JSON list of C-alpha atoms in Angstrom, two decimals:
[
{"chain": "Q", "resi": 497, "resn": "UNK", "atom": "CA", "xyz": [-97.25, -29.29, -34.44]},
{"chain": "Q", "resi": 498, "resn": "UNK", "atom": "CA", "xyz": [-93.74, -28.34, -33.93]},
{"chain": "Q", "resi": 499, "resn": "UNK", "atom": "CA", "xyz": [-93.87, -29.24, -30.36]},
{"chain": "Q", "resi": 500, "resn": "UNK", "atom": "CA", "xyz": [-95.07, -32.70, -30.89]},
{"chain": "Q", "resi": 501, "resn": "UNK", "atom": "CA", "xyz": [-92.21, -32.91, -33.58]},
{"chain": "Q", "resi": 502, "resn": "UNK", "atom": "CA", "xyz": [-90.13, -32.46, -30.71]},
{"chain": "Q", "resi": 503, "resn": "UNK", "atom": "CA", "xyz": [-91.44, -34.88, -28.14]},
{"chain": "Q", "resi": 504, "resn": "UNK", "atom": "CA", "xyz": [-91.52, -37.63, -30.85]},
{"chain": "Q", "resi": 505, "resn": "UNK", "atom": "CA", "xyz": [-88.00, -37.01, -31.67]},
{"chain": "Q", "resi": 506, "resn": "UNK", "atom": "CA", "xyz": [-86.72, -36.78, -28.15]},
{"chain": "Q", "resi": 507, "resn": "UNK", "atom": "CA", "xyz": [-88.61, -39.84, -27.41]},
{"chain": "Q", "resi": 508, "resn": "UNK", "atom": "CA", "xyz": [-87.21, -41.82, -30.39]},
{"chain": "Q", "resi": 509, "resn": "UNK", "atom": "CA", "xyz": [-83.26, -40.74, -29.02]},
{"chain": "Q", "resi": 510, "resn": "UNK", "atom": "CA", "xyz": [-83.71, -40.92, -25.77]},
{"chain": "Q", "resi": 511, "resn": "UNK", "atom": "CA", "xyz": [-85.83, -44.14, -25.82]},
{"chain": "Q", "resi": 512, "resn": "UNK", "atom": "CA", "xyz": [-86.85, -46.16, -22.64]},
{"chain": "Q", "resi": 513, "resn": "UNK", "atom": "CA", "xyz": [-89.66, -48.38, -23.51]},
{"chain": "Q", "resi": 514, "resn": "UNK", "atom": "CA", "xyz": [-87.13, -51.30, -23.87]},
{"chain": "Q", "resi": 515, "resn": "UNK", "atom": "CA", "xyz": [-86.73, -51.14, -20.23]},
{"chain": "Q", "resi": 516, "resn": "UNK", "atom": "CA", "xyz": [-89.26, -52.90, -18.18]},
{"chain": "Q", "resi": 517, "resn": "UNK", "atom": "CA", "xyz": [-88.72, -52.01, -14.82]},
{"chain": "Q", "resi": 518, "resn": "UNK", "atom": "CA", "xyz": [-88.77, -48.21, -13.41]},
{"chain": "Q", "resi": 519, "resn": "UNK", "atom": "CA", "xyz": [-85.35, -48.59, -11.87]},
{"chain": "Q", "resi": 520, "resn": "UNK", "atom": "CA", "xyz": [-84.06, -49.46, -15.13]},
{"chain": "Q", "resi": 521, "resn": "UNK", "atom": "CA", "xyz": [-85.66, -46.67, -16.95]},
{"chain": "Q", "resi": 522, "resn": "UNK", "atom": "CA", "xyz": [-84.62, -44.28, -14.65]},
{"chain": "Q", "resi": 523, "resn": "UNK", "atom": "CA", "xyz": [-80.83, -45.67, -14.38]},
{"chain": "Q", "resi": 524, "resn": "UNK", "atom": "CA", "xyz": [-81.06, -45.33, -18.20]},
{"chain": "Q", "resi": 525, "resn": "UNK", "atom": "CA", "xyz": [-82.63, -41.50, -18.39]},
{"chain": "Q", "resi": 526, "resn": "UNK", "atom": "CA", "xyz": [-79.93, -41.28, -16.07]},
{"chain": "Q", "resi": 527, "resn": "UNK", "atom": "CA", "xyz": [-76.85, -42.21, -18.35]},
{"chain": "Q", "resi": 528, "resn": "UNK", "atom": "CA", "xyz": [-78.83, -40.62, -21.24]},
{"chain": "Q", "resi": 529, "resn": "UNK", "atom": "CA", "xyz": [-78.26, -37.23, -19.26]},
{"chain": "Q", "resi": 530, "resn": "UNK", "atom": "CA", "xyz": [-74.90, -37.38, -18.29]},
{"chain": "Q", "resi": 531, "resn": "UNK", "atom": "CA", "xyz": [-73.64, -38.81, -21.71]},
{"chain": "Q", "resi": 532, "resn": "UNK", "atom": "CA", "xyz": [-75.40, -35.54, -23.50]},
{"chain": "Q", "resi": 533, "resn": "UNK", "atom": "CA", "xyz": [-74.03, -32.91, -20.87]},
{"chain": "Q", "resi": 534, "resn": "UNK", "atom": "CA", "xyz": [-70.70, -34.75, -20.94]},
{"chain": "Q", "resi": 535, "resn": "UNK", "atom": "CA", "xyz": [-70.65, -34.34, -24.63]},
{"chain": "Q", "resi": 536, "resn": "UNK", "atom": "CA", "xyz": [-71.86, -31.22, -24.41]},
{"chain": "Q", "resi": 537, "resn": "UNK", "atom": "CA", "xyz": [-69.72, -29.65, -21.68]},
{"chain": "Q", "resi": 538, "resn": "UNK", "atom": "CA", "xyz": [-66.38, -31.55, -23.35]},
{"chain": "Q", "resi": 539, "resn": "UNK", "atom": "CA", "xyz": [-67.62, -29.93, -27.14]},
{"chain": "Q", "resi": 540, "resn": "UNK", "atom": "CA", "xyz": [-67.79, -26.08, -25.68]},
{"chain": "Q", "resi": 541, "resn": "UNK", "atom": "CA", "xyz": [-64.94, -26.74, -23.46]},
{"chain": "Q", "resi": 542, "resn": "UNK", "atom": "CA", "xyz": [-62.11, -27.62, -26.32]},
{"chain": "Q", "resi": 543, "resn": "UNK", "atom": "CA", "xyz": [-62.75, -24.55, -28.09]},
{"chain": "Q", "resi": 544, "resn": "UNK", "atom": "CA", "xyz": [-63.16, -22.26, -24.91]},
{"chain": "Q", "resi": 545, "resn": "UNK", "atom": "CA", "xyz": [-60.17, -24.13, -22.70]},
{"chain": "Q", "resi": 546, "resn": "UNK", "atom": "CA", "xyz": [-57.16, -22.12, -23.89]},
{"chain": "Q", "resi": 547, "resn": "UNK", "atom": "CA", "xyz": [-53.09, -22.43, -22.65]},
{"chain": "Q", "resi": 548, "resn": "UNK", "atom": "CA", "xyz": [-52.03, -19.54, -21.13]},
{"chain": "Q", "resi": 549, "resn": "UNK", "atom": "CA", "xyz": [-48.43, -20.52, -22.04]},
{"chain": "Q", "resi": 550, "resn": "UNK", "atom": "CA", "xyz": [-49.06, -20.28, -26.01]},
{"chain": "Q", "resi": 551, "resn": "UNK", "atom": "CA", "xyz": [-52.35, -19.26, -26.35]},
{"chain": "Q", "resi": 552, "resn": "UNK", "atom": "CA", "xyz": [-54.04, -22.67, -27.98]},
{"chain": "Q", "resi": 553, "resn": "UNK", "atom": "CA", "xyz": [-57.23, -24.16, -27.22]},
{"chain": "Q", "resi": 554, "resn": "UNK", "atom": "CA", "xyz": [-57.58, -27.61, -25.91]},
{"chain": "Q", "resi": 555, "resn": "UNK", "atom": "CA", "xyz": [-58.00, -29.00, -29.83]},
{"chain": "Q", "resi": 556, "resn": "UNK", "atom": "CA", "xyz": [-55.24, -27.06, -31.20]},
{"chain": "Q", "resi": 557, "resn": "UNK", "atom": "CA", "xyz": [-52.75, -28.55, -28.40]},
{"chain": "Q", "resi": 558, "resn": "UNK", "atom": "CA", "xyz": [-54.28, -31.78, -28.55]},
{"chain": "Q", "resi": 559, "resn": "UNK", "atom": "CA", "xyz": [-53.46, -32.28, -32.07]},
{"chain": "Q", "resi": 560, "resn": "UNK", "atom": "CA", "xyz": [-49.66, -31.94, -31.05]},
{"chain": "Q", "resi": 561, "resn": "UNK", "atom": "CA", "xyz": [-49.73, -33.35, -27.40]},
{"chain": "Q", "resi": 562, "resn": "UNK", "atom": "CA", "xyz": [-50.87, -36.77, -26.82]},
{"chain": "Q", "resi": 563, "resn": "UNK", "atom": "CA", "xyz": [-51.19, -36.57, -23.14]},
{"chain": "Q", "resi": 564, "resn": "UNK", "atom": "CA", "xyz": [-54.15, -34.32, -24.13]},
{"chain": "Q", "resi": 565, "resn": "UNK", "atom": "CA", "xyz": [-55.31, -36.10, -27.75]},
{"chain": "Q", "resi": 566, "resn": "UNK", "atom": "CA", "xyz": [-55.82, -39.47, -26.60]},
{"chain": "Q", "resi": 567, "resn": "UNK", "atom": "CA", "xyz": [-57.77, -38.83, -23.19]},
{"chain": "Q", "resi": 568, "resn": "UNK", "atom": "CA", "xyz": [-59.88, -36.49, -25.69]},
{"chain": "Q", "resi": 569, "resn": "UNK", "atom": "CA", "xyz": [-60.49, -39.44, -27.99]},
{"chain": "Q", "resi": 570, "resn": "UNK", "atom": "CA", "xyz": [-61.19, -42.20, -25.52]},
{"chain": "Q", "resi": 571, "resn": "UNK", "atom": "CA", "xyz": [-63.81, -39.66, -24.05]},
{"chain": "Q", "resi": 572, "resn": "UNK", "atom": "CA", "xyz": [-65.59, -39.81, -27.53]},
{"chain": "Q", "resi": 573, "resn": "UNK", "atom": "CA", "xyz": [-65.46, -43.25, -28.34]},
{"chain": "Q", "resi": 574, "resn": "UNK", "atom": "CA", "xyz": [-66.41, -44.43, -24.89]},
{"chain": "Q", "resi": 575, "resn": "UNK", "atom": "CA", "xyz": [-69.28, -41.84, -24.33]},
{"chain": "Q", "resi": 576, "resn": "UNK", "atom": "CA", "xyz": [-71.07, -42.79, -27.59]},
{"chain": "Q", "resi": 577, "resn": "UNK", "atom": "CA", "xyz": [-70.51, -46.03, -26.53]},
{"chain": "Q", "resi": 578, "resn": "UNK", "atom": "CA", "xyz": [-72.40, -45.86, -23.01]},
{"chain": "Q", "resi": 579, "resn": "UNK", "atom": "CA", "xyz": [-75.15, -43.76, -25.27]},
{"chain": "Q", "resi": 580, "resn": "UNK", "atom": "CA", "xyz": [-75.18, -46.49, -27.72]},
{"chain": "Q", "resi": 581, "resn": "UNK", "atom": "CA", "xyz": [-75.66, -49.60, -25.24]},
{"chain": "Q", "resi": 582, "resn": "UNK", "atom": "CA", "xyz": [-78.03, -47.95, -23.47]},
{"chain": "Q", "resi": 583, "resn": "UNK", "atom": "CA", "xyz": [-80.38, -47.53, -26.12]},
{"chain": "Q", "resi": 584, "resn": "UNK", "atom": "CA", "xyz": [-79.95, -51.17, -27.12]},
{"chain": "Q", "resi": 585, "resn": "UNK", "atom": "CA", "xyz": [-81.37, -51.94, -23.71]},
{"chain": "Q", "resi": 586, "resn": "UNK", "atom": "CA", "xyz": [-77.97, -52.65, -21.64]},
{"chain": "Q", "resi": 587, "resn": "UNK", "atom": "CA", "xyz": [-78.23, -49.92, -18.96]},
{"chain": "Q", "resi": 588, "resn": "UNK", "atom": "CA", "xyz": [-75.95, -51.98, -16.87]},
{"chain": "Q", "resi": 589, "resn": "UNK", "atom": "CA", "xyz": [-73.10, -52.04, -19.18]},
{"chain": "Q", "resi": 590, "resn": "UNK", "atom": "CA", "xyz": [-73.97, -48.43, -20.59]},
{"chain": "Q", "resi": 591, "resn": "UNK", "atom": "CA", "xyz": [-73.43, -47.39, -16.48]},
{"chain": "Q", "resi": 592, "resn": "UNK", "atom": "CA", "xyz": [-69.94, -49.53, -16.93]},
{"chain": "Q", "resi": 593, "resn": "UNK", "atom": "CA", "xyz": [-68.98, -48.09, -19.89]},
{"chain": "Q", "resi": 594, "resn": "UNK", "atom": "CA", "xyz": [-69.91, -44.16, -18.74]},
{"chain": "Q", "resi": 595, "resn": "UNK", "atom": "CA", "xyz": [-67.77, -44.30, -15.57]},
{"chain": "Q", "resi": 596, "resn": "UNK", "atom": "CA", "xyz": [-64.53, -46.11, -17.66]},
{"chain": "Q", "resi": 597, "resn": "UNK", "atom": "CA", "xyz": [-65.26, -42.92, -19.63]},
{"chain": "Q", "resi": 598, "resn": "UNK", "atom": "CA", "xyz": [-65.08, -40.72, -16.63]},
{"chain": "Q", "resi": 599, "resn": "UNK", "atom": "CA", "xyz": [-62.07, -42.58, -15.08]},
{"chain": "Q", "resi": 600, "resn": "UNK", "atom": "CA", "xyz": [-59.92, -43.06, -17.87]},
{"chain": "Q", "resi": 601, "resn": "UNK", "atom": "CA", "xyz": [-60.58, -39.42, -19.47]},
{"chain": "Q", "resi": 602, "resn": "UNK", "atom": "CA", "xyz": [-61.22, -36.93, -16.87]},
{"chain": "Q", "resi": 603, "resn": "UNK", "atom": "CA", "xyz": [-59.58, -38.71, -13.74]},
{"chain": "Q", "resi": 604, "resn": "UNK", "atom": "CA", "xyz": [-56.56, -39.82, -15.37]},
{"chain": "Q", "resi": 605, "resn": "UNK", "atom": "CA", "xyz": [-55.68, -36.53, -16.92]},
{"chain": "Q", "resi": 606, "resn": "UNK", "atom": "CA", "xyz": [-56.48, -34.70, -13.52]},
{"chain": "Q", "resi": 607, "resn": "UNK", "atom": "CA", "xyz": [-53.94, -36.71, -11.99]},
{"chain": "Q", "resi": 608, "resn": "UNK", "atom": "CA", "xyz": [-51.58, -36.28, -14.53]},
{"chain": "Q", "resi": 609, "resn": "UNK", "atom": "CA", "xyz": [-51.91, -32.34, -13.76]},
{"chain": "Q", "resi": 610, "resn": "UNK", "atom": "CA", "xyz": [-50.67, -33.41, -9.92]},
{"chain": "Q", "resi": 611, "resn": "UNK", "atom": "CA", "xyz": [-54.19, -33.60, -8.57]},
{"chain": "Q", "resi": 612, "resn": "UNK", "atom": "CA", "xyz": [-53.15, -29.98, -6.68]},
{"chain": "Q", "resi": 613, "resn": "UNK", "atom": "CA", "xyz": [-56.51, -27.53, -6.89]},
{"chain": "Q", "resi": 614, "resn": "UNK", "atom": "CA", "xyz": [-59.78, -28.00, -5.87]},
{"chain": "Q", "resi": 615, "resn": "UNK", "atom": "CA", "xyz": [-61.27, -28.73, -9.19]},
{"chain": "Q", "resi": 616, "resn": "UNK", "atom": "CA", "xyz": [-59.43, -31.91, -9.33]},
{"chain": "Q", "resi": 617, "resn": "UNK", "atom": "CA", "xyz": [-60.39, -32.71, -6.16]},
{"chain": "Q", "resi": 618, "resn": "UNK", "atom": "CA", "xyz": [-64.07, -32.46, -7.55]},
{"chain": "Q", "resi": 619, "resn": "UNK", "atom": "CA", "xyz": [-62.79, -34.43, -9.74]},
{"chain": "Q", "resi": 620, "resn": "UNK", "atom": "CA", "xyz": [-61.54, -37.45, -7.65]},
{"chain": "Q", "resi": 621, "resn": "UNK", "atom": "CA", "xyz": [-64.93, -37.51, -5.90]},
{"chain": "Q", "resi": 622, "resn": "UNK", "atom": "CA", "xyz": [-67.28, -37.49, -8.95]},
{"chain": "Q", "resi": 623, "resn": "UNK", "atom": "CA", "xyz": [-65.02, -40.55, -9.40]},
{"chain": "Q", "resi": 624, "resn": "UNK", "atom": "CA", "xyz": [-66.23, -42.13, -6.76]},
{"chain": "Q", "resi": 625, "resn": "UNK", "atom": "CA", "xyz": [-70.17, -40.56, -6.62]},
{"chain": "Q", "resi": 626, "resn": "UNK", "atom": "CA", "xyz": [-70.51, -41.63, -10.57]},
{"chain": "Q", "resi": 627, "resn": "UNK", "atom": "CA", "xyz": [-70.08, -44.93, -10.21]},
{"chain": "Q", "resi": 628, "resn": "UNK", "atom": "CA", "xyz": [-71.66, -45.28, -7.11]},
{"chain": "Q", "resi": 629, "resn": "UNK", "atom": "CA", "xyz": [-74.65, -43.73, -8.76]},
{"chain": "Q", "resi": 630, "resn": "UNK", "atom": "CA", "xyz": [-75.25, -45.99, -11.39]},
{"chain": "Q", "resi": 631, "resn": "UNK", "atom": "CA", "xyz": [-73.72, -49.16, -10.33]},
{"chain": "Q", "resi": 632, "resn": "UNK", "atom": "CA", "xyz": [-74.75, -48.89, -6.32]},
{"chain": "Q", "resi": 633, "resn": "UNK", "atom": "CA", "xyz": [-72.51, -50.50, -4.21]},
{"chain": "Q", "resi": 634, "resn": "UNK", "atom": "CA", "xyz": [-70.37, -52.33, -6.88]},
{"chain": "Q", "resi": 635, "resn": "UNK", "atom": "CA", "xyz": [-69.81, -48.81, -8.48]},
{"chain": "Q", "resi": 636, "resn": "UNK", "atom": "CA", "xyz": [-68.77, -47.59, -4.96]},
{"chain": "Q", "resi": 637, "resn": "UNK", "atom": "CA", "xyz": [-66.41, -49.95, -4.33]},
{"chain": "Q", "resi": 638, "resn": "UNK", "atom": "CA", "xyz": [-65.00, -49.37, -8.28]},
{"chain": "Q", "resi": 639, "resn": "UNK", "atom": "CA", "xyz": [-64.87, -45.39, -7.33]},
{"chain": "Q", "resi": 640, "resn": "UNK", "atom": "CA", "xyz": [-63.18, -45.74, -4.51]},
{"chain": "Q", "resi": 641, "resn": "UNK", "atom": "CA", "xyz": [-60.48, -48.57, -5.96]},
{"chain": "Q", "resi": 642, "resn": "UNK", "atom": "CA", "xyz": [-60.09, -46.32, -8.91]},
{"chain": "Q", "resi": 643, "resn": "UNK", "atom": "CA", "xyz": [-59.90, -42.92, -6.68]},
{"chain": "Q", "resi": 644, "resn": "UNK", "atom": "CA", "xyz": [-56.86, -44.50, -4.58]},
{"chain": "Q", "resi": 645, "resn": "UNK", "atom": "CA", "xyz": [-55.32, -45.89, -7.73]},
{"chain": "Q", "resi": 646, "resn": "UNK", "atom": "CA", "xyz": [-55.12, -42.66, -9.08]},
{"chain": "Q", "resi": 647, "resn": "UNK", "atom": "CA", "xyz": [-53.52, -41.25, -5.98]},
{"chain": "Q", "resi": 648, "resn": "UNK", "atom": "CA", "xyz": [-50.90, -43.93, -5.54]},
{"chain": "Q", "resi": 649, "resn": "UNK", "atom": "CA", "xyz": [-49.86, -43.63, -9.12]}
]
């Protein structure tokens, strides 16, 4: 009983019967699984991600630094957005909207740290992979134009 609870509710939020083709369903399980661990990784992370300079987590300097507050924000808005497009059927602009998140959150405040370690070096190639994943070729030519915009600037 409490299993098919489940299934029905996972079904109902992470719905793909709108989708007609098996591309699009899969483009859209897709999105619905890196929106969640996204959310999910970003949530643990501000309250485990501390400063060693004074000792604050990611939320308690963000709500003094906006160099960290607003990429936080943007990251919230335009995740739920992604999730929230691609349940109304818009996979396509859900995969737009879900690589703006990555660029504009995670990208630009890598290369605001001086894009100097190896993690933001992961980074600057999920940059490219993400879109390329969801959007094919146009999202490969968008990660790479976005990856070498980030290292000019």
């Amino acid at each position: 009983m409490l299993t098919e609870t489940f299934r029905r509710g996972w079904a109902l939020l992470f719905a793909t019967a709108q989708y007609a083709r098996l591309t699009e369903r899969e483009r859209a399980r897709t999105i619905y699984f890196i929106t969640t661990g996204l959310f999910v990784l970003a949530t643990v992370m501000i309250f485990v991600l501390t400063f060693p300079d004074t000792n604050e987590n990611l939320l308690q300097r963000a709500t003094h630094d906006p160099s960290i507050s607003i990429p936080l924000v943007m990251f919230y808005l335009l995740n739920g957005l992604a999730f929230w497009l691609t349940r109304l059927g818009r996979s396509g602009l859900g995969a737009v909207v879900l690589s703006l998140t990555w660029i504009l959150s995670f990208s630009v405040a890598s290369a605001l740290t001086g894009l100097n370690s190896a993690a933001t070096g992961m980074i600057l190639i999920t940059t490219v992979l993400l879109p390329a994943l969801l959007l094919r070729m146009r999202g490969l030519a968008v990660g790479v134009i976005s990856t070498f915009a980030l290292l000019v600037v």
